[in-house]
Amino acid sequence: MKTKILIVDDDKGHLSMLETILGGWGYETASVMDGAEAVASVKEHPYDAVLMDVRMAKVSGIEALEEIKAFNPAIPVLIMTAYSSVDVAVGAMKLGAYDYLTKPLNFDELKIILERALEHKRLSEENRHLKEVSSGQSLAGIIGTSPAMQEVVEMVKVVAPTEATVLITGESGTGKELVARAIHANSARKAKQLVTINCAALSETLLESELFGHEKGAFTGADKRRDGRFMQADKGTIFLDEIGEISMPMQAKLLRAVQEREIQRVGSDTVQSVDVRILAATNKDLKTEVEAGRFREDLYYRLHVMVLRLPSLRERQDDVPLLANFFLKRFAEKNRKAVKGFTPLSMDMLIRYSWPGNVRELENTIERAVILSMGEYVTEKELPASLVKDYEQAVPSATGTETLGGQPLEDVQKAAILATLEQTGWNKSEAAKILDITRTTLNNKLKKYGV
């Protein structure tokens, strides 16, 4: 796509001349003749830069600049002004203008400044993206730079702004509720409530009351009328966790709520409409459950509008160091412990483990390790015995071959070095100390690995 520039000037002749010149340089242009129109246009269209005159009959360029920067601080705005109004242009730069040019324009200067502004914008966007990726948190707390997790993040970005029902699948402990929260946080309903309910934690009778509410006297103990979770989530989002555990009779009652957005309190004859977005999660294969007669086919297709599958942790082992360091920092602060990171051996053990309990198991393991740790770095002594045993069985005794645990020794060394650098914030001196090598050796290794 061509770079698109918005030109703002109330002089028709000057405006037309700028459109011709910028078009000749390969830019796509749009033009308006007033500051208010400029603000409205920026809010409607994704421009790469704005070229705007200061003095205009209705809304001035300064007023428009303030509103544009308030709406989108990242967009570069170039100000055009008469030579006698340079002080106004300098004031504009204090308000966020990228640069200013004096009239009559020097078109060579305009081209250079415009290219510089666009390059600055591109570099700023790249830097922001790199910070997101390096932190592993590119969307509402979702952590992971592996291809599998980046695919999840992109899918969340696509489905979140819509009203589509989303079924989140994956093994227990993969973070399905976290993804549901990310979808809600990036939706048009984010200002309203996200109501969650674990369908597996309640009996059929209690679940119906929790979901739909009940009237006073509907059953023993119902001493007053109560709204259910669907009504609590009105205008917001409801998250039905472990939906595969609902009984068949309860599925029939839920179908009406999902299909018609209508509910009926227990003990009431009145039907109520609710405006909710529905997110659901399960660790079961619902299609298999349908075939086995344990899940209603009509409900399955109502929930199966958009499906978002979360990978298990063993499918995204590249994310283990990132997650481990994230949890370590959190639990170190929570427990007031001066733990900085992991020894290379302990990190290697974490990376190689299969994590049947997924991210939840890793989180619990790191919390335990931080609590037990007496030094600055978590060692293998603070890790669960079962994890250490699995590692010892996977790593054969020395045989003279250049492999370790089925991986080339060089790959293991590289992973250990990078993990140590990550945990020290890329402090090479500290990393070399932990690895028990000289800084020169470390630099030579990094050069060899092309890092």
Short mmCIF file of C-alpha atoms in Angstrom, two decimals:
data_model
loop_
_atom_site.label_atom_id
_atom_site.label_comp_id
_atom_site.label_asym_id
_atom_site.label_seq_id
_atom_site.Cartn_x
_atom_site.Cartn_y
_atom_site.Cartn_z
CA MET A 1 0.00 0.00 0.00
CA LYS A 2 1.16 3.55 -0.78
CA THR A 3 2.10 5.90 2.03
CA LYS A 4 -0.88 8.21 2.56
CA ILE A 5 -0.45 11.90 3.45
CA LEU A 6 -3.22 14.29 4.56
CA ILE A 7 -2.69 17.86 3.28
CA VAL A 8 -4.49 20.64 5.15
CA ASP A 9 -4.54 24.17 3.68
CA ASP A 10 -7.32 26.72 3.05
CA ASP A 11 -5.51 28.05 -0.04
CA LYS A 12 -6.92 26.04 -2.97
CA GLY A 13 -4.00 26.84 -5.28
CA HIS A 14 -1.37 25.85 -2.72
CA LEU A 15 -3.33 22.73 -1.83
CA SER A 16 -3.53 21.64 -5.47
CA MET A 17 0.19 22.27 -5.98
CA LEU A 18 1.11 20.14 -2.94
CA GLU A 19 -1.15 17.30 -4.14
CA THR A 20 0.64 17.30 -7.51
CA ILE A 21 4.14 17.39 -6.00
CA LEU A 22 3.53 14.69 -3.36
CA GLY A 23 1.73 12.54 -5.92
CA GLY A 24 4.79 12.84 -8.17
CA TRP A 25 6.95 11.57 -5.29
CA GLY A 26 4.81 8.42 -5.11
CA TYR A 27 2.60 9.32 -2.15
CA GLU A 28 -1.15 8.90 -2.01
CA THR A 29 -2.76 12.14 -0.82
CA ALA A 30 -6.01 13.36 0.65
CA SER A 31 -6.80 17.02 1.24
CA VAL A 32 -9.09 19.18 3.39
CA MET A 33 -9.31 22.95 3.80
CA ASP A 34 -10.01 23.35 7.52
CA GLY A 35 -8.60 22.17 10.86
CA ALA A 36 -11.89 20.64 12.00
CA GLU A 37 -12.11 18.64 8.76
CA ALA A 38 -8.51 17.52 9.32
CA VAL A 39 -9.32 16.17 12.80
CA ALA A 40 -12.42 14.36 11.51
CA SER A 41 -10.47 12.86 8.59
CA VAL A 42 -7.65 11.61 10.84
CA LYS A 43 -10.23 9.88 13.04
CA GLU A 44 -11.78 8.15 10.02
CA HIS A 45 -8.71 7.21 7.95
CA PRO A 46 -5.23 5.76 8.72
CA TYR A 47 -2.82 8.45 7.50
CA ASP A 48 0.95 8.05 7.72
CA ALA A 49 1.58 11.80 8.14
CA VAL A 50 -0.18 15.17 8.11
CA LEU A 51 1.10 18.30 6.31
CA MET A 52 -0.86 21.27 7.71
CA ASP A 53 -0.91 25.04 7.44
CA VAL A 54 -1.02 27.01 10.71
CA ARG A 55 -3.28 29.89 9.71
CA MET A 56 -6.72 28.87 8.48
CA ALA A 57 -10.00 30.79 8.53
CA LYS A 58 -12.05 28.50 10.78
CA VAL A 59 -10.12 26.09 13.05
CA SER A 60 -6.39 26.86 13.13
CA GLY A 61 -3.61 24.36 12.56
CA ILE A 62 -2.57 24.67 16.23
CA GLU A 63 -6.03 23.69 17.48
CA ALA A 64 -6.21 20.82 14.98
CA LEU A 65 -2.69 19.68 15.98
CA GLU A 66 -3.68 19.35 19.64
CA GLU A 67 -6.75 17.25 18.78
CA ILE A 68 -4.87 15.07 16.29
CA LYS A 69 -2.04 14.33 18.75
CA ALA A 70 -4.59 13.60 21.49
CA PHE A 71 -6.29 11.09 19.20
CA ASN A 72 -3.13 9.54 17.72
CA PRO A 73 0.18 10.62 19.33
CA ALA A 74 2.17 8.47 16.87
CA ILE A 75 1.18 10.31 13.68
CA PRO A 76 3.82 12.86 12.54
CA VAL A 77 2.41 16.34 11.83
CA LEU A 78 4.43 18.82 9.73
CA ILE A 79 3.45 22.47 10.14
CA MET A 80 3.61 25.06 7.33
CA THR A 81 3.84 28.73 8.34
CA ALA A 82 4.85 32.15 7.06
CA TYR A 83 8.37 33.26 7.96
CA SER A 84 6.94 35.96 10.25
CA SER A 85 5.15 33.28 12.33
CA VAL A 86 8.12 31.07 13.16
CA ASP A 87 7.47 31.58 16.89
CA VAL A 88 4.01 30.02 16.38
CA ALA A 89 5.60 27.04 14.62
CA VAL A 90 8.05 26.57 17.49
CA GLY A 91 5.10 26.56 19.87
CA ALA A 92 3.47 23.92 17.66
CA MET A 93 6.52 21.69 18.03
CA LYS A 94 6.16 21.94 21.80
CA LEU A 95 2.61 20.62 21.32
CA GLY A 96 3.90 17.62 19.40
CA ALA A 97 4.47 18.72 15.80
CA TYR A 98 7.32 16.76 14.19
CA ASP A 99 8.82 19.78 12.38
CA TYR A 100 7.88 23.00 10.59
CA LEU A 101 8.52 24.55 7.17
CA THR A 102 8.30 28.22 6.20
CA LYS A 103 6.43 29.51 3.16
CA PRO A 104 7.22 29.78 0.32
CA LEU A 105 8.19 26.13 0.66
CA ASN A 106 11.55 24.74 -0.33
CA PHE A 107 10.40 21.49 -1.95
CA ASP A 108 13.75 19.76 -1.57
CA GLU A 109 13.57 20.51 2.14
CA LEU A 110 9.95 19.33 2.28
CA LYS A 111 10.88 16.00 0.68
CA ILE A 112 13.75 15.40 3.10
CA ILE A 113 11.74 16.32 6.23
CA LEU A 114 8.75 14.26 5.09
CA GLU A 115 10.93 11.19 4.46
CA ARG A 116 12.60 11.68 7.84
CA ALA A 117 9.21 11.93 9.60
CA LEU A 118 7.91 8.77 7.94
CA GLU A 119 11.11 6.90 8.81
CA HIS A 120 10.81 8.06 12.41
CA LYS A 121 7.22 6.77 12.53
CA ARG A 122 8.28 3.42 11.04
CA LEU A 123 11.13 2.99 13.53
CA SER A 124 8.87 3.93 16.45
CA GLU A 125 6.34 1.28 15.41
CA GLU A 126 9.09 -1.33 15.00
CA ASN A 127 10.54 -0.46 18.40
CA ARG A 128 7.12 -0.77 20.04
CA HIS A 129 6.58 -4.13 18.38
CA LEU A 130 10.03 -5.37 19.45
CA LYS A 131 9.34 -4.33 23.04
CA GLU A 132 6.07 -6.25 22.95
CA VAL A 133 7.76 -9.35 21.54
CA SER A 134 10.78 -9.16 23.86
CA SER A 135 8.51 -8.88 26.88
CA GLY A 136 6.36 -11.68 25.49
CA GLN A 137 3.27 -9.67 26.39
CA SER A 138 1.79 -8.45 23.17
CA LEU A 139 -1.86 -8.62 24.15
CA ALA A 140 -3.56 -8.26 27.52
CA GLY A 141 -1.12 -10.39 29.50
CA ILE A 142 -0.74 -13.21 26.97
CA ILE A 143 2.90 -14.27 27.22
CA GLY A 144 4.77 -16.03 24.44
CA THR A 145 6.88 -15.39 21.37
CA SER A 146 6.62 -18.89 19.89
CA PRO A 147 4.86 -19.20 16.51
CA ALA A 148 2.03 -21.13 18.18
CA MET A 149 1.31 -18.34 20.67
CA GLN A 150 1.73 -15.55 18.15
CA GLU A 151 -0.94 -17.30 16.08
CA VAL A 152 -3.22 -17.22 19.14
CA VAL A 153 -2.51 -13.51 19.66
CA GLU A 154 -3.33 -12.71 16.03
CA MET A 155 -6.54 -14.73 16.26
CA VAL A 156 -7.57 -12.85 19.42
CA LYS A 157 -6.97 -9.55 17.61
CA VAL A 158 -9.26 -10.70 14.79
CA VAL A 159 -12.17 -12.04 16.87
CA ALA A 160 -12.09 -9.63 19.83
CA PRO A 161 -13.70 -6.60 18.12
CA THR A 162 -16.55 -8.72 16.74
CA GLU A 163 -19.67 -10.05 18.50
CA ALA A 164 -18.93 -13.64 17.52
CA THR A 165 -19.33 -16.47 20.01
CA VAL A 166 -15.89 -17.97 20.64
CA LEU A 167 -15.12 -21.50 21.77
CA ILE A 168 -11.68 -21.72 23.39
CA THR A 169 -10.24 -25.24 23.44
CA GLY A 170 -7.09 -26.72 24.93
CA GLU A 171 -5.75 -28.87 27.72
CA SER A 172 -6.24 -27.91 31.36
CA GLY A 173 -3.79 -25.27 32.49
CA THR A 174 -3.14 -23.71 29.06
CA GLY A 175 -4.68 -20.35 29.99
CA LYS A 176 -8.16 -20.43 28.48
CA GLU A 177 -9.59 -17.93 30.97
CA LEU A 178 -6.67 -15.57 30.31
CA VAL A 179 -7.49 -15.63 26.58
CA ALA A 180 -11.18 -15.02 27.35
CA ARG A 181 -10.16 -11.96 29.37
CA ALA A 182 -7.99 -10.75 26.49
CA ILE A 183 -10.91 -11.09 24.06
CA HIS A 184 -13.20 -9.12 26.39
CA ALA A 185 -10.53 -6.47 27.08
CA ASN A 186 -10.13 -5.82 23.35
CA SER A 187 -13.83 -5.80 22.51
CA ALA A 188 -16.43 -3.05 22.29
CA ARG A 189 -17.88 -4.42 25.54
CA LYS A 190 -14.71 -3.87 27.59
CA ALA A 191 -16.29 -1.08 29.66
CA LYS A 192 -18.90 -3.56 30.91
CA GLN A 193 -18.48 -6.65 33.06
CA LEU A 194 -16.86 -9.97 32.17
CA VAL A 195 -18.73 -12.59 34.20
CA THR A 196 -17.13 -16.03 34.53
CA ILE A 197 -18.56 -19.31 35.78
CA ASN A 198 -16.98 -22.75 36.06
CA CYS A 199 -19.72 -25.09 34.85
CA ALA A 200 -17.95 -28.16 36.25
CA ALA A 201 -17.91 -26.81 39.82
CA LEU A 202 -21.68 -26.83 40.39
CA SER A 203 -24.44 -29.41 40.47
CA GLU A 204 -27.15 -29.23 37.81
CA THR A 205 -29.66 -27.52 40.14
CA LEU A 206 -27.17 -24.96 41.42
CA LEU A 207 -25.81 -24.31 37.92
CA GLU A 208 -29.27 -23.44 36.57
CA SER A 209 -29.80 -20.98 39.41
CA GLU A 210 -26.31 -19.51 38.99
CA LEU A 211 -26.76 -19.03 35.25
CA PHE A 212 -30.35 -17.81 35.08
CA GLY A 213 -31.20 -16.67 38.62
CA HIS A 214 -34.21 -17.68 40.72
CA GLU A 215 -37.41 -16.34 42.24
CA LYS A 216 -38.04 -16.13 45.97
CA GLY A 217 -39.28 -19.50 47.22
CA ALA A 218 -38.24 -21.35 44.05
CA PHE A 219 -36.47 -23.93 46.22
CA THR A 220 -35.42 -24.46 49.82
CA GLY A 221 -33.15 -21.63 50.88
CA ALA A 222 -34.27 -19.25 48.11
CA ASP A 223 -35.31 -16.51 50.55
CA LYS A 224 -35.15 -13.73 47.94
CA ARG A 225 -35.13 -13.21 44.18
CA ARG A 226 -31.66 -13.33 42.64
CA ASP A 227 -30.23 -12.43 39.24
CA GLY A 228 -28.11 -15.07 37.52
CA ARG A 229 -24.79 -14.68 35.74
CA PHE A 230 -26.42 -14.01 32.36
CA MET A 231 -28.30 -11.00 33.75
CA GLN A 232 -25.17 -9.82 35.59
CA ALA A 233 -23.33 -9.90 32.24
CA ASP A 234 -26.01 -7.87 30.41
CA LYS A 235 -24.29 -5.51 27.90
CA GLY A 236 -21.04 -7.30 28.70
CA THR A 237 -19.53 -10.77 28.25
CA ILE A 238 -20.14 -14.13 29.91
CA PHE A 239 -17.43 -16.80 29.99
CA LEU A 240 -18.68 -20.38 30.41
CA ASP A 241 -15.65 -22.39 31.49
CA GLU A 242 -15.61 -26.23 31.21
CA ILE A 243 -18.83 -26.18 29.20
CA GLY A 244 -18.26 -29.79 28.17
CA GLU A 245 -19.19 -30.88 31.72
CA ILE A 246 -22.81 -29.68 31.56
CA SER A 247 -25.51 -32.38 31.72
CA MET A 248 -27.80 -33.00 28.75
CA PRO A 249 -30.94 -31.53 30.44
CA MET A 250 -28.96 -28.41 31.36
CA GLN A 251 -27.62 -28.15 27.80
CA ALA A 252 -31.21 -27.89 26.53
CA LYS A 253 -31.86 -24.94 28.86
CA LEU A 254 -28.57 -23.30 27.92
CA LEU A 255 -29.33 -23.65 24.19
CA ARG A 256 -32.17 -21.12 24.43
CA ALA A 257 -29.90 -18.58 26.13
CA VAL A 258 -27.17 -19.06 23.54
CA GLN A 259 -29.51 -19.14 20.55
CA GLU A 260 -32.14 -16.53 21.48
CA ARG A 261 -30.34 -14.55 24.22
CA GLU A 262 -33.38 -15.24 26.41
CA ILE A 263 -33.40 -16.58 29.96
CA GLN A 264 -35.96 -17.63 32.55
CA ARG A 265 -35.36 -17.51 36.29
CA VAL A 266 -35.92 -20.74 38.20
CA GLY A 267 -39.49 -20.61 39.49
CA SER A 268 -40.58 -17.89 37.03
CA ASP A 269 -42.83 -17.96 33.97
CA THR A 270 -41.40 -14.71 32.61
CA VAL A 271 -38.86 -14.73 29.79
CA GLN A 272 -36.17 -12.05 29.91
CA SER A 273 -33.96 -10.86 27.07
CA VAL A 274 -30.25 -10.30 27.72
CA ASP A 275 -27.58 -8.61 25.61
CA VAL A 276 -24.46 -10.69 26.20
CA ARG A 277 -21.51 -11.94 24.23
CA ILE A 278 -20.78 -15.60 24.92
CA LEU A 279 -17.31 -17.09 25.31
CA ALA A 280 -16.97 -20.75 26.24
CA ALA A 281 -14.06 -23.07 27.02
CA THR A 282 -13.49 -26.79 27.25
CA ASN A 283 -10.64 -29.28 27.50
CA LYS A 284 -12.79 -31.90 25.75
CA ASP A 285 -13.25 -32.63 22.05
CA LEU A 286 -16.89 -31.56 21.79
CA LYS A 287 -17.31 -33.13 18.34
CA THR A 288 -16.38 -36.50 19.87
CA GLU A 289 -18.78 -35.80 22.73
CA VAL A 290 -21.56 -35.12 20.20
CA GLU A 291 -20.84 -38.39 18.38
CA ALA A 292 -20.93 -40.24 21.72
CA GLY A 293 -24.32 -38.68 22.56
CA ARG A 294 -23.01 -36.72 25.54
CA PHE A 295 -23.31 -33.23 24.03
CA ARG A 296 -26.16 -31.72 22.03
CA GLU A 297 -25.32 -31.21 18.36
CA ASP A 298 -27.43 -28.02 18.07
CA LEU A 299 -25.66 -26.45 21.07
CA TYR A 300 -22.29 -27.52 19.67
CA TYR A 301 -22.89 -25.67 16.41
CA ARG A 302 -24.14 -22.58 18.25
CA LEU A 303 -20.90 -22.48 20.25
CA HIS A 304 -18.67 -23.51 17.32
CA VAL A 305 -18.87 -20.13 15.53
CA MET A 306 -15.20 -19.25 16.08
CA VAL A 307 -12.79 -21.78 17.58
CA LEU A 308 -9.52 -20.75 19.19
CA ARG A 309 -7.23 -23.65 20.14
CA LEU A 310 -4.56 -23.04 22.78
CA PRO A 311 -1.35 -25.07 22.38
CA SER A 312 -0.03 -27.13 25.26
CA LEU A 313 3.22 -25.96 26.86
CA ARG A 314 5.12 -28.89 25.32
CA GLU A 315 4.07 -27.50 21.91
CA ARG A 316 5.61 -24.13 22.75
CA GLN A 317 8.72 -25.00 24.77
CA ASP A 318 10.48 -21.92 23.35
CA ASP A 319 8.24 -19.91 25.68
CA VAL A 320 9.33 -21.74 28.86
CA PRO A 321 12.26 -19.37 29.69
CA LEU A 322 10.05 -16.32 29.09
CA LEU A 323 7.23 -17.67 31.25
CA ALA A 324 9.62 -18.91 33.95
CA ASN A 325 11.29 -15.50 34.27
CA PHE A 326 7.91 -13.75 34.28
CA PHE A 327 6.65 -15.93 37.14
CA LEU A 328 9.96 -15.67 38.98
CA LYS A 329 9.82 -11.87 38.98
CA ARG A 330 6.20 -11.88 40.14
CA PHE A 331 6.73 -14.33 42.99
CA ALA A 332 10.04 -12.80 44.05
CA GLU A 333 8.28 -9.45 44.52
CA LYS A 334 5.28 -11.06 46.22
CA ASN A 335 7.44 -12.99 48.70
CA ARG A 336 10.08 -10.26 49.10
CA LYS A 337 12.85 -12.56 47.87
CA ALA A 338 16.03 -11.33 46.16
CA VAL A 339 15.93 -14.03 43.48
CA LYS A 340 17.32 -12.84 40.12
CA GLY A 341 16.97 -15.86 37.86
CA PHE A 342 17.90 -19.47 37.16
CA THR A 343 21.15 -21.38 36.89
CA PRO A 344 21.76 -22.82 33.40
CA LEU A 345 21.15 -26.38 34.64
CA SER A 346 17.84 -25.54 36.33
CA MET A 347 16.67 -23.67 33.22
CA ASP A 348 17.67 -26.62 31.02
CA MET A 349 15.60 -28.89 33.26
CA LEU A 350 12.59 -26.57 32.92
CA ILE A 351 12.95 -26.44 29.13
CA ARG A 352 13.20 -30.22 28.73
CA TYR A 353 10.29 -31.13 31.00
CA SER A 354 7.04 -32.15 29.27
CA TRP A 355 4.73 -30.10 31.56
CA PRO A 356 1.59 -32.27 31.62
CA GLY A 357 -0.06 -29.58 33.76
CA ASN A 358 0.91 -26.90 31.23
CA VAL A 359 1.41 -23.24 32.23
CA ARG A 360 -0.43 -23.72 35.52
CA GLU A 361 2.06 -26.43 36.56
CA LEU A 362 5.00 -24.24 35.53
CA GLU A 363 3.60 -21.32 37.53
CA ASN A 364 3.22 -23.48 40.65
CA THR A 365 6.72 -24.92 40.17
CA ILE A 366 8.29 -21.46 39.96
CA GLU A 367 6.37 -20.18 42.99
CA ARG A 368 7.60 -23.15 45.05
CA ALA A 369 11.18 -22.69 43.79
CA VAL A 370 11.22 -18.99 44.67
CA ILE A 371 9.91 -19.68 48.18
CA LEU A 372 12.53 -22.41 48.75
CA SER A 373 15.42 -20.50 47.18
CA MET A 374 18.06 -19.23 49.61
CA GLY A 375 20.29 -17.54 47.02
CA GLU A 376 20.07 -15.20 44.05
CA TYR A 377 19.44 -17.96 41.52
CA VAL A 378 17.06 -20.92 41.47
CA THR A 379 19.02 -24.17 41.27
CA GLU A 380 17.95 -27.74 40.54
CA LYS A 381 17.66 -28.27 44.34
CA GLU A 382 14.56 -26.07 44.44
CA LEU A 383 12.83 -27.91 41.60
CA PRO A 384 10.42 -30.84 42.19
CA ALA A 385 12.11 -34.25 42.53
CA SER A 386 9.92 -35.69 39.76
CA LEU A 387 11.13 -33.02 37.33
CA VAL A 388 14.79 -33.64 38.22
CA LYS A 389 14.29 -37.40 37.88
CA ASP A 390 12.75 -37.01 34.41
CA TYR A 391 15.72 -34.90 33.36
CA GLU A 392 18.28 -37.40 34.66
CA GLN A 393 16.54 -40.22 32.81
CA ALA A 394 16.38 -38.20 29.58
CA VAL A 395 20.06 -37.18 29.68
CA PRO A 396 22.33 -40.19 29.07
CA SER A 397 25.66 -40.64 30.83
CA ALA A 398 28.73 -39.38 29.01
CA THR A 399 29.35 -41.46 25.88
CA GLY A 400 31.75 -39.28 24.03
CA THR A 401 29.06 -38.23 21.55
CA GLU A 402 28.29 -34.57 20.98
CA THR A 403 24.67 -34.82 22.16
CA LEU A 404 22.84 -34.23 25.40
CA GLY A 405 19.36 -35.56 25.94
CA GLY A 406 19.03 -36.23 22.22
CA GLN A 407 20.01 -32.68 21.26
CA PRO A 408 23.34 -31.48 19.83
CA LEU A 409 25.58 -30.28 22.64
CA GLU A 410 26.09 -26.95 20.89
CA ASP A 411 22.33 -26.33 20.86
CA VAL A 412 22.11 -27.04 24.59
CA GLN A 413 25.03 -24.67 25.29
CA LYS A 414 23.43 -21.95 23.15
CA ALA A 415 20.07 -22.33 24.94
CA ALA A 416 21.77 -22.13 28.34
CA ILE A 417 23.76 -19.03 27.38
CA LEU A 418 20.73 -17.21 25.93
CA ALA A 419 18.56 -18.12 28.93
CA THR A 420 21.24 -16.81 31.31
CA LEU A 421 21.60 -13.57 29.33
CA GLU A 422 17.85 -13.17 29.38
CA GLN A 423 17.64 -13.56 33.15
CA THR A 424 20.49 -11.07 33.73
CA GLY A 425 18.99 -8.48 31.41
CA TRP A 426 21.83 -9.13 28.94
CA ASN A 427 24.48 -8.15 31.48
CA LYS A 428 27.37 -10.09 29.94
CA SER A 429 29.66 -9.83 32.97
CA GLU A 430 27.02 -11.25 35.31
CA ALA A 431 26.02 -13.93 32.78
CA ALA A 432 29.67 -15.02 32.34
CA LYS A 433 30.00 -15.27 36.13
CA ILE A 434 26.93 -17.52 36.40
CA LEU A 435 28.09 -19.67 33.47
CA ASP A 436 31.59 -19.88 35.01
CA ILE A 437 33.30 -18.66 31.82
CA THR A 438 35.19 -15.49 30.94
CA ARG A 439 33.47 -12.57 29.25
CA THR A 440 35.78 -13.10 26.25
CA THR A 441 34.64 -16.72 25.94
CA LEU A 442 31.03 -15.56 26.16
CA ASN A 443 31.54 -13.00 23.39
CA ASN A 444 33.23 -15.62 21.22
CA LYS A 445 30.29 -17.99 21.74
CA LEU A 446 27.77 -15.29 20.81
CA LYS A 447 29.77 -14.43 17.70
CA LYS A 448 29.84 -18.12 16.76
CA TYR A 449 26.07 -18.39 17.21
CA GLY A 450 25.53 -15.26 15.15
CA VAL A 451 23.86 -13.44 18.06
#
